[in-house]
Every structure is written in structure tokens, then in C-alpha cells.
XYZ file of C-alpha atoms in Angstrom:
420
model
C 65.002 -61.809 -6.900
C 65.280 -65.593 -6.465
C 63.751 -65.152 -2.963
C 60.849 -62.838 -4.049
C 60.045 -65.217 -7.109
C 59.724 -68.356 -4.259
C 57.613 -66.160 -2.694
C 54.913 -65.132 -5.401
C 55.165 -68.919 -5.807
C 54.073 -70.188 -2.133
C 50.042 -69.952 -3.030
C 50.732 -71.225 -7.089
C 49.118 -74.415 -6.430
C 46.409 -73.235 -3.768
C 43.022 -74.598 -4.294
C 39.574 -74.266 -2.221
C 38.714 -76.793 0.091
C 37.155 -76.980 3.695
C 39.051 -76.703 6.994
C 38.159 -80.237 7.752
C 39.160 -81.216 4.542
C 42.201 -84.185 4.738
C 43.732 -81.885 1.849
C 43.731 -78.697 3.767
C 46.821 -79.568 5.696
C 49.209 -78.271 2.070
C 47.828 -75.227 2.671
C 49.341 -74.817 6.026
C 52.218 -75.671 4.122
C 52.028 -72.951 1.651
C 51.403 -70.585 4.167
C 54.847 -72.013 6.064
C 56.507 -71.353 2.520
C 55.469 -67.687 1.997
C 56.632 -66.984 5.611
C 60.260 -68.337 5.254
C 60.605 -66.444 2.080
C 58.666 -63.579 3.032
C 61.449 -63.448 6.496
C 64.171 -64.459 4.241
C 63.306 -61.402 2.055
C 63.392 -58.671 4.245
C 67.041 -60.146 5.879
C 68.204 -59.892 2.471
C 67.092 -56.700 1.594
C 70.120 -54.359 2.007
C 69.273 -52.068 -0.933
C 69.057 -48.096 -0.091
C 66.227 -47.130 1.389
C 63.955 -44.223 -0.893
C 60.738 -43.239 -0.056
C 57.805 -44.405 -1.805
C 54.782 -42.038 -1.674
C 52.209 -44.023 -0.836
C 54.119 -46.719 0.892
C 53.532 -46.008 4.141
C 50.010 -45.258 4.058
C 48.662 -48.661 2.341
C 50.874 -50.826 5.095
C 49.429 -49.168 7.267
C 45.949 -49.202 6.114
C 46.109 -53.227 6.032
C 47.302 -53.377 9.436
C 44.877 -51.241 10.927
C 42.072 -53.558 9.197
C 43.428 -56.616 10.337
C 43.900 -55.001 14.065
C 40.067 -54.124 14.193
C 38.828 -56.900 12.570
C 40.162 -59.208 14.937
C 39.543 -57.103 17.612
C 35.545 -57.016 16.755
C 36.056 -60.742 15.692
C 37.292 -61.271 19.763
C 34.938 -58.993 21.363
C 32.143 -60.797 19.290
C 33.625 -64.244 20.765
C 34.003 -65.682 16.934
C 36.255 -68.457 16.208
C 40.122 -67.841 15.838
C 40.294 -70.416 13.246
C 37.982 -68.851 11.207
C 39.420 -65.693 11.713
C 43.075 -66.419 11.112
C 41.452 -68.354 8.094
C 40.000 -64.785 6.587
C 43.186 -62.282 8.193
C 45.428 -64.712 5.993
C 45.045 -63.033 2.460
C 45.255 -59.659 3.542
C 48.418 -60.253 5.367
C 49.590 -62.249 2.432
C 48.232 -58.620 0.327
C 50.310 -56.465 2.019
C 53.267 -58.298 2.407
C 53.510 -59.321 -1.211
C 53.106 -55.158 -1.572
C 55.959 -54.524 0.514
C 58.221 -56.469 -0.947
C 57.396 -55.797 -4.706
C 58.118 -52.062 -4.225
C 61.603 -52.965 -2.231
C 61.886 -55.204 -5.760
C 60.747 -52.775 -7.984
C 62.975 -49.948 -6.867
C 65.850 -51.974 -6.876
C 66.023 -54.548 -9.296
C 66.331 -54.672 -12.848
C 63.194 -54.221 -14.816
C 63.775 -56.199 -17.773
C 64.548 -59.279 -15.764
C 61.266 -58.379 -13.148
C 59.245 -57.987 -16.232
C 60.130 -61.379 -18.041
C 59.778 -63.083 -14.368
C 56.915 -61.948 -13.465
C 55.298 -62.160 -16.825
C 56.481 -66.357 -16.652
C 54.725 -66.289 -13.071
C 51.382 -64.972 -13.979
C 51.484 -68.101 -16.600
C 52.378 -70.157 -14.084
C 49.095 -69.134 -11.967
C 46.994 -69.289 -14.631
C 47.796 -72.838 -16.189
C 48.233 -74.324 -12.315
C 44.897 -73.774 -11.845
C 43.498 -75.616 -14.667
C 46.263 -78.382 -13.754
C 45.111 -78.346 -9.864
C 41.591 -78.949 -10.715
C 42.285 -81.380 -13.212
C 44.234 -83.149 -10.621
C 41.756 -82.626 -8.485
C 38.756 -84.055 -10.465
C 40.250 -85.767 -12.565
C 38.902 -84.228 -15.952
C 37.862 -80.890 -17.496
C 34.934 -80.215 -18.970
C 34.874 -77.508 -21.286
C 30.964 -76.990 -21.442
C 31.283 -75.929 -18.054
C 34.779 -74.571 -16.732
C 33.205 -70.669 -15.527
C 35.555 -71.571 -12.464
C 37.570 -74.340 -13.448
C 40.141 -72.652 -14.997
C 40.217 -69.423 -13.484
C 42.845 -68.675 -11.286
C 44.587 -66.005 -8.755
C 46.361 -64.226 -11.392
C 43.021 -63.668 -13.899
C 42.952 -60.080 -13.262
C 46.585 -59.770 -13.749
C 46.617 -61.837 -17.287
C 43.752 -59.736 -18.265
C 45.878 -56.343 -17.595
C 49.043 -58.088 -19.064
C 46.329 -58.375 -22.118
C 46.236 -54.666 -22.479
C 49.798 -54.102 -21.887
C 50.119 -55.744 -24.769
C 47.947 -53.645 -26.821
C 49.262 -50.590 -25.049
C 53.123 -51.071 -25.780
C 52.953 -53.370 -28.892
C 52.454 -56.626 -30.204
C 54.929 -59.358 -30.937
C 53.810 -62.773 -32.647
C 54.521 -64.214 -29.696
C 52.731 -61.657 -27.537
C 49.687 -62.250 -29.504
C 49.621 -65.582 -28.818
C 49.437 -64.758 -25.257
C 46.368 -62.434 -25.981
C 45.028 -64.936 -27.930
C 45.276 -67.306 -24.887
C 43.890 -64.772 -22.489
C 40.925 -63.570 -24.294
C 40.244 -67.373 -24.916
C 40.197 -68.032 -21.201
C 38.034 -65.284 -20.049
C 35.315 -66.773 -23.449
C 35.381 -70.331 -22.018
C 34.653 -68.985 -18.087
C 31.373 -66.958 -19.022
C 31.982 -65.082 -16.180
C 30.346 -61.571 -16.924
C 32.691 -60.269 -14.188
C 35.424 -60.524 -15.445
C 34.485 -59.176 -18.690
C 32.941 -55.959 -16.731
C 36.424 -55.782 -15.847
C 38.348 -56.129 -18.888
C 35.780 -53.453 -20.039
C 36.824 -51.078 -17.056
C 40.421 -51.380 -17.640
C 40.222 -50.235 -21.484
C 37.826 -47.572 -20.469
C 41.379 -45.734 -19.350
C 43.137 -45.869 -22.731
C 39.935 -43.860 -24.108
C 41.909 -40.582 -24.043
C 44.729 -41.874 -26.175
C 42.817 -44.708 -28.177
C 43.214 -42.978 -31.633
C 47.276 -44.182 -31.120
C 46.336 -47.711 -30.521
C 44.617 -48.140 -34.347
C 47.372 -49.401 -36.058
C 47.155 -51.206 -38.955
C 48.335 -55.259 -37.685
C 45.990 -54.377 -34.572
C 43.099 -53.624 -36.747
C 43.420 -56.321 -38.650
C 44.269 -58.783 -35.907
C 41.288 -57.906 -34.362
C 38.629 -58.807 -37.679
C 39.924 -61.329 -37.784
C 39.384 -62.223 -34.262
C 35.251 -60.787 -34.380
C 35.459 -62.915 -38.061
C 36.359 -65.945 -35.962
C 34.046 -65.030 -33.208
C 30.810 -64.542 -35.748
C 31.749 -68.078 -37.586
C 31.638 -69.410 -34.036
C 28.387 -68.298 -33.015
C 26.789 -69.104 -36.428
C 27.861 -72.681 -36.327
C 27.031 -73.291 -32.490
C 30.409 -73.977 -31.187
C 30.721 -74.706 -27.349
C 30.627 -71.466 -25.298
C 28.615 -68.871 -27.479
C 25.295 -69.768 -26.077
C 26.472 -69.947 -22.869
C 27.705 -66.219 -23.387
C 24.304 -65.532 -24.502
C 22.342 -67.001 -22.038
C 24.138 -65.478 -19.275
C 24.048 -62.126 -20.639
C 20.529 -62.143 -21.438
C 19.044 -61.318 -17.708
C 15.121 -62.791 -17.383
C 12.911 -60.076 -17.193
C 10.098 -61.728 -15.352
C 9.432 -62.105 -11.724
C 9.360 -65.649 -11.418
C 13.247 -66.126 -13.056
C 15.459 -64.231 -12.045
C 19.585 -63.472 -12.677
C 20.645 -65.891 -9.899
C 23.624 -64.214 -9.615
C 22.217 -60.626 -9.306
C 20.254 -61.639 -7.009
C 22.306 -63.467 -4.488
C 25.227 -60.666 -4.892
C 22.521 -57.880 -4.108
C 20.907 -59.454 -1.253
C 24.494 -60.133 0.538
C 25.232 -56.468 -0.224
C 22.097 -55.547 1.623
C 22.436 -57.616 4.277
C 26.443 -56.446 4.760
C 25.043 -52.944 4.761
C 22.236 -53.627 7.330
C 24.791 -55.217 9.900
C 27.168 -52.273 9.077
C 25.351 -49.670 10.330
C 23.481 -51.861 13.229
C 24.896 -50.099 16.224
C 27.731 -47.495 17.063
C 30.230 -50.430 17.591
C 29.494 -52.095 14.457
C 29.906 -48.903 12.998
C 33.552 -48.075 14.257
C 35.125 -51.551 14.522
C 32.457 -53.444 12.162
C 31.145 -57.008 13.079
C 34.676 -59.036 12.460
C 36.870 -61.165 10.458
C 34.586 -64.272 11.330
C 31.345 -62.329 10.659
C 28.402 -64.493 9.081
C 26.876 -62.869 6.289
C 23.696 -63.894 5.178
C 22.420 -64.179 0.873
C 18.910 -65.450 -0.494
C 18.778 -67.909 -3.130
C 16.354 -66.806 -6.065
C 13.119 -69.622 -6.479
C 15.036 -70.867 -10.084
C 18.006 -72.793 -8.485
C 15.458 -73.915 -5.353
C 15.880 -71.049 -2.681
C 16.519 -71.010 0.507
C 19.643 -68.765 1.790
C 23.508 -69.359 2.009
C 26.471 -67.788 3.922
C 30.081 -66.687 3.297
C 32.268 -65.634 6.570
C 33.923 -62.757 6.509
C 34.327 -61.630 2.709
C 30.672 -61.541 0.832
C 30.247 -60.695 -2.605
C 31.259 -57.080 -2.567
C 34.684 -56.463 -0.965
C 34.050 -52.784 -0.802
C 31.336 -53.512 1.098
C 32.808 -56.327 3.010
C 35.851 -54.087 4.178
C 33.673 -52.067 6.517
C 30.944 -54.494 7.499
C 34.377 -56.433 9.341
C 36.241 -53.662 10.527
C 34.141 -50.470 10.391
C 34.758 -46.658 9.906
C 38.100 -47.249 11.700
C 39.577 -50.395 10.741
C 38.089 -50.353 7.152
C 37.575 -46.860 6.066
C 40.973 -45.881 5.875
C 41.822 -48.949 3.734
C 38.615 -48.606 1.618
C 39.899 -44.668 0.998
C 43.288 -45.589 0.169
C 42.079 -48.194 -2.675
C 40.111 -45.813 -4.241
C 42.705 -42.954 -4.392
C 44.959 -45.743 -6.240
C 42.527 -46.333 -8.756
C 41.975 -42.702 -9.616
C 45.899 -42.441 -9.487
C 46.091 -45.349 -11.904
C 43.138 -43.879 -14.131
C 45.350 -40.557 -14.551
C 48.420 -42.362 -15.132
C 46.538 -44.884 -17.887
C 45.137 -41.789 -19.565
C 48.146 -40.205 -19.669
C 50.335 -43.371 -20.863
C 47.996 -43.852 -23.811
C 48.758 -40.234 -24.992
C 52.401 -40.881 -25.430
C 53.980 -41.526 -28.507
C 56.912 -43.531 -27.210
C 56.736 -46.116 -24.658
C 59.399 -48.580 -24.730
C 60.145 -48.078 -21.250
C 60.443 -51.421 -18.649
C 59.427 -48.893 -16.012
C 56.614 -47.898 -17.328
C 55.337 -51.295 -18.439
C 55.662 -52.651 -15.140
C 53.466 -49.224 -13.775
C 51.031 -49.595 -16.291
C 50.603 -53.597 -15.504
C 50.627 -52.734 -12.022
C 47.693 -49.490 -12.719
C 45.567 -51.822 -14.518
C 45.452 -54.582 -12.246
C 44.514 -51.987 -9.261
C 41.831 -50.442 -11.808
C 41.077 -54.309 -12.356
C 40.596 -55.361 -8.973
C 38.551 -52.229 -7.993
C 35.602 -53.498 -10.544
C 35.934 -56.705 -9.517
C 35.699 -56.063 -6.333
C 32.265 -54.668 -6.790
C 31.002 -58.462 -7.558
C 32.869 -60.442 -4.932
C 36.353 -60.251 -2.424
C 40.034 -60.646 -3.818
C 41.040 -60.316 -0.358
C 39.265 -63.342 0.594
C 41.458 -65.139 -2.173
C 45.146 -65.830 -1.058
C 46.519 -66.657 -4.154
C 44.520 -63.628 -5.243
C 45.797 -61.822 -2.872
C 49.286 -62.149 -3.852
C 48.738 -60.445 -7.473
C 46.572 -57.608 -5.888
C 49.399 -56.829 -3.517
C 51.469 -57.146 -6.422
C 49.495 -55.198 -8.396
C 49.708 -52.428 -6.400
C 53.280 -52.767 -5.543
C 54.318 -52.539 -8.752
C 52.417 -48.976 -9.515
C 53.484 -47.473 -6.247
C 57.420 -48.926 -6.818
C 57.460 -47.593 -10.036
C 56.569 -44.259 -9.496
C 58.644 -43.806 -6.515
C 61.761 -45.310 -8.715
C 60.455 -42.808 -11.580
C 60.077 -39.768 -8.953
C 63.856 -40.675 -8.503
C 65.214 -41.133 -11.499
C 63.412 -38.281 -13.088
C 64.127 -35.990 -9.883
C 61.032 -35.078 -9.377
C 58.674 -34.448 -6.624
C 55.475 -36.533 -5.986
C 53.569 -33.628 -7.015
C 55.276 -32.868 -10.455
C 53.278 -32.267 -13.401
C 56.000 -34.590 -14.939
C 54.587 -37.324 -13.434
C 50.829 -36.743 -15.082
C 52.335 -35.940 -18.144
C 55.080 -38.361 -18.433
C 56.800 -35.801 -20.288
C 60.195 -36.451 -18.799
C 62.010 -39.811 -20.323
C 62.684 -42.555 -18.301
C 66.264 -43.546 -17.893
């Protein structure tokens, strides 16, 4: 546990910055870290061996992406740099994957819950620390980046956890924290995403209503209204961003460059037969306009663009990319089911479960996210996606066993077995 904890740890204090950067030499560092730990891990691991249905097939989805990607990348003559710079976070995916089910199978829950619920903290309030170190001040009229961090998908789904299996004081004040950093980024994605996740507890919502939660939460929309009608910083940023211009001449910058990347991705997808089967690389330039209100002109991104669904097969193609793209979306719809099913049930004071409903809401998380821009071109990222998913395949494998069940018992969807 001590290893795998050093190992989430390895990309806590990562931070964006150029390959010519004087900086950028900690990140090779990091890197160095996660590998030692990562080897150290898997020496370590002497714990029976069960299967994991699922396992198999998203290992060996990632590899097969990396494999084409750099093979395109090669044929294509890009640089390695660049490309070892972009294969980095899905390695670092995959890995983190591997090692969460071996973890989550294993382990005990109660102490995997608490650590990993202290780590996602950790992400989150390094990166406000990191770029306060790094500039020296925060300002809070304009921190949509600032203090976002790796692990902002997986505080949001810890959010709803929280709502799903019950409220402490102290777990409030953790909500309250989380809601307050997604109000101060005014990053609409994020809050399409939040939006995506509760969308699963629809089936079961009439269980959620109960009477601290409904007042908790007037008093949060009375606290929200008093805001807004005294000006406080942040509302009319929130209302200026979600009010899109509806003339020609101004435009939703961000719309607009995230669309015409998507285009562009698509166009260079289906270009030729070979860009179609082994897409264009992990070094591939990809190409987004600038809308006439923040001066035109066109930018690039290498590798990832803004929509990693997208991305996957414009750098590794049917073959490289499709399989992976097809596996992520079978996990969502898996953690959709499970979600529905979760908020249905009366008692859920289960470890196991909390961990596989963290782990199904930061997959159903990622998924919308990842229709506005690339966790996989994120390392630290990365780690919680991998995480993410680890967690939600471990957990049902270790349930399938406990339970003794198969993978394709009704148990599972129905979670009408307890959970010993």
C-alpha cells in the first residue's frame, strides 16, 4: 500500500511548462519516481492472482495505442521527444490501472478508501500551491486554471459519493470545498461534467431527498442568490461565460476553437487508408482557428487536441485507437448501469461499493470531459483516470468473488447480493 500511495504521488506536484523550459528537468524526475515505484510494485505483489473481467482487455487496448501511435509517429519521421512527451500519460494511465485493481482486490478497503480520499486532497490543494509557487500570487478574479488540478474529476465524483452514501459534517465540508472550487474556475466543462455524473443517480434520486440534504442544499442556492445579488467575485464571470454571443462578429471563443480542432482532427483522420488504420501519430500537429474577438489567427496542440475521443483515432487509427476508444465507452455504459442501480438501494454502507461507485463516476466523468479536451494528454491526469477505472474494474472483480458470482450475474446489476 505504502508503495502504491508513492506512486499516485510521483506526478502530485507536476505542472505545465515547455521542453526547453530550465524547470522541465523535475519532471524527468517525477517520471524516474513513478517508475521505481511502479517496478517496485509489481516485485512486491505476491497476492493471489483472480481474474478481473475487463482487465485484460483495457491493458491491452493502451498498449496497442501506444504501439501504433508511435509506429505512425516513426513512419511519419516526427520527433521522438515529442512523442515520448505525448506516449507518457497513457503509459502512466494504464499502469496506474494495473496496479489499482492488484490493490483493490487485495487490500483493505477502509484503509484504500481513507488513503486515497487524503490523496485526491493532496492533488487538488498542490496545484493551487504549485502555481502559487510558481507565480508567486493567486488571483481569485481569474483562477479558471489556476487551481484546477489532475484529480478535479475525481474530487467532483468524491462530491457525489458523498451525496450517494451520506453526509458527515465533516464530509460536507469537503463538498462545500469542492463545489467552491469548480464556482471560482468558471470552467463550463467541468460543470457539464458534474451534470453528467448526477444524470446516473436519476433512477434512484427520490432516496437521495432527505431531510439535512434538502436543507443543506437552500441553504447553499440561499447563499448562492445573496451572492449574485450583491456582486461578489465570480457570479458574473459565471454569467458571462454561460451566456454564448449570438452574433456573427463575437463569438464563444472557446466553441469555436474546440470545434474547429475537432474538424480538422477528423479531416486528417480519414485523409488516406494509412491514416485511417494507424492514424497520423503521437507527434501529430493539429491545427485550431482563433475566433476575430481574441485577434485570430490559428494555434496548435501535438498530439492530444481538444476532443480526446477524437484525438484517440486521429493518432493511432481504426487499429491502434478504435479498440481503446470501444473499450472506454463500454466502461461508461457499465458504470451508468451500475450508478443506476447503486442509487436504487436502500443500504449502502459498503467500502466496496464506495470505492466502485467513486471509481464509475470518475470513468462517467472523464468520458464528458473528454468531449472538450484530452485527460490522456495530462499525466497527473492520467494517474486518476487510470485510477478511476481501476478502481470500478477491481471492485467488481473482488465483488464477482466474494459474492460468487459470474461476470454475467443479474446480481451484479441488481446489487441484490450483500457485500461481505
Amino acid at each position: 500500500m505504502a508503495v502504491y500511495a508513492l506512486m499516485i504521488a510521483a506526478w502530485m506536484i507536476d505542472f505545465r511548462v515547455s521542453a526547453d523550459s530550465a524547470v522541465s528537468g523535475l519532471q524527468v524526475i517525477f517520471l524516474i519516481i513513478f517508475l521505481v515505484m511502479a517496478f517496485a510494485f509489481v516485485v512486491l505483489d505476491r497476492d493471489p492472482r483472480f481474474h478481473a473481467p475487463g482487465m485484460l482487455w483495457t491493458v491491452a487496448a493502451a498498449t496497442l495505442f501506444m504501439i501504433a501511435g508511435f509506429l505512425s509517429g516513426m513512419l511519419r519521421n516526427q520527433s521522438y521527444d515529442a512523442m515520448i512527451r505525448n506516449v507518457i500519460p497513457t503509459f502512466v494511465y494504464v499502469t496506474t490501472f494495473y496496479a489499482t485493481v492488484r490493490v483493490v482486490m487485495s487490500q483493505d478497503l477502509r484503509r484504500l478508501r481513507k488513503l486515497l480520499a487524503i490523496m485526491c486532497l493532496g492533488y487538488v490543494v498542490s496545484g493551487v500551491l504549485v502555481y502559487w509557487a510558481i507565480e508567486g500570487r493567486l488571483d481569485l478574479s481569474n483562477v479558471r486554471f489556476q487551481i484546477l488540478s489532475g484529480a478535479t474529476i475525481a474530487a467532483l465524483s468524491y462530491v457525489e459519493c458523498l451525496v450517494l452514501f451520506g453526509l458527515t459534517m465533516t464530509e460536507w465540508g469537503a463538498l462545500v470545498s469542492g463545489l467552491a472550487a469548480v464556482f471560482l474556475s468558471v470552467t463550463r466543462t467541468f460543470l457539464v461534467t458534474a451534470l453528467f455524473q448526477f444524470v446516473s443517480l436519476v433512477p434512484g434520486a427520490f432516496r437521495l431527498f432527505s431531510r439535512r440534504v434538502i436543507v443543506l442544499s437552500g441553504a447553499a442556492l440561499i447563499l448562492v442568490a445573496a451572492a449574485a445579488t450583491v456582486g461578489a467575485f465570480g457570479v458574473a464571470r459565471w454569467t458571462d461565460r454561460l451566456a454564448t454571443p449570438g452574433s456573427e462578429r463575437s463569438t464563444d471563443a472557446t466553441l469555436f476553437t474546440r470545434q474547429s480542432e475537432t474538424r480538422y482532427m477528423l479531416d486528417a483522420f480519414t485523409a488516406n487508408a494509412q491514416s485511417v488504420l494507424i492514424g497520423n501519430g503521437l507527434a501529430a500537429e493539429t491545427t485550431y482557428y482563433l475566433p476575430n474577438e481574441i485577434g485570430g489567427g490559428a494555434a496548435h496542440s501535438v498530439g492530444f487536441g481538444h476532443n480526446q475521443h477524437v484525438s484517440i483515432l486521429f493518432i493511432a487509427g481504426l487499429l491502434g485507437g478504435g479498440m481503446l476508444l470501444f473499450v472506454h465507452l463500454v466502461q461508461m455504459v457499465q458504470s451508468f448501469r451500475f450508478m443506476a442501480a447503486l442509487s436504487r438501494l436502500a443500504d449502502r454502507h459498503s467500502d466496496l461499493l464506495f470505492l466502485c461507485a467513486w471509481g464509475a463516476l470518475m470513468i462517467i466523468g472523464a468520458m464528458a470531459t473528454n468531449s472538450f479536451s484530452s485527460i490522456l494528454g495530462n499525466r497527473s491526469a492520467s494517474v486518476w483516470y487510470g485510477l478511476g477505472t481501476g478502481l470500478f474494474i477491481g471492485g467488481r472483480a473482488r465483488y464477482f468473488r466474494e459474492c460468487a458470482i459470474g461476470a454475467e450475474g443479474l446480481a451484479w446489476q441488481r446489487l441484490a447480493m450483500p457485500v461481505r
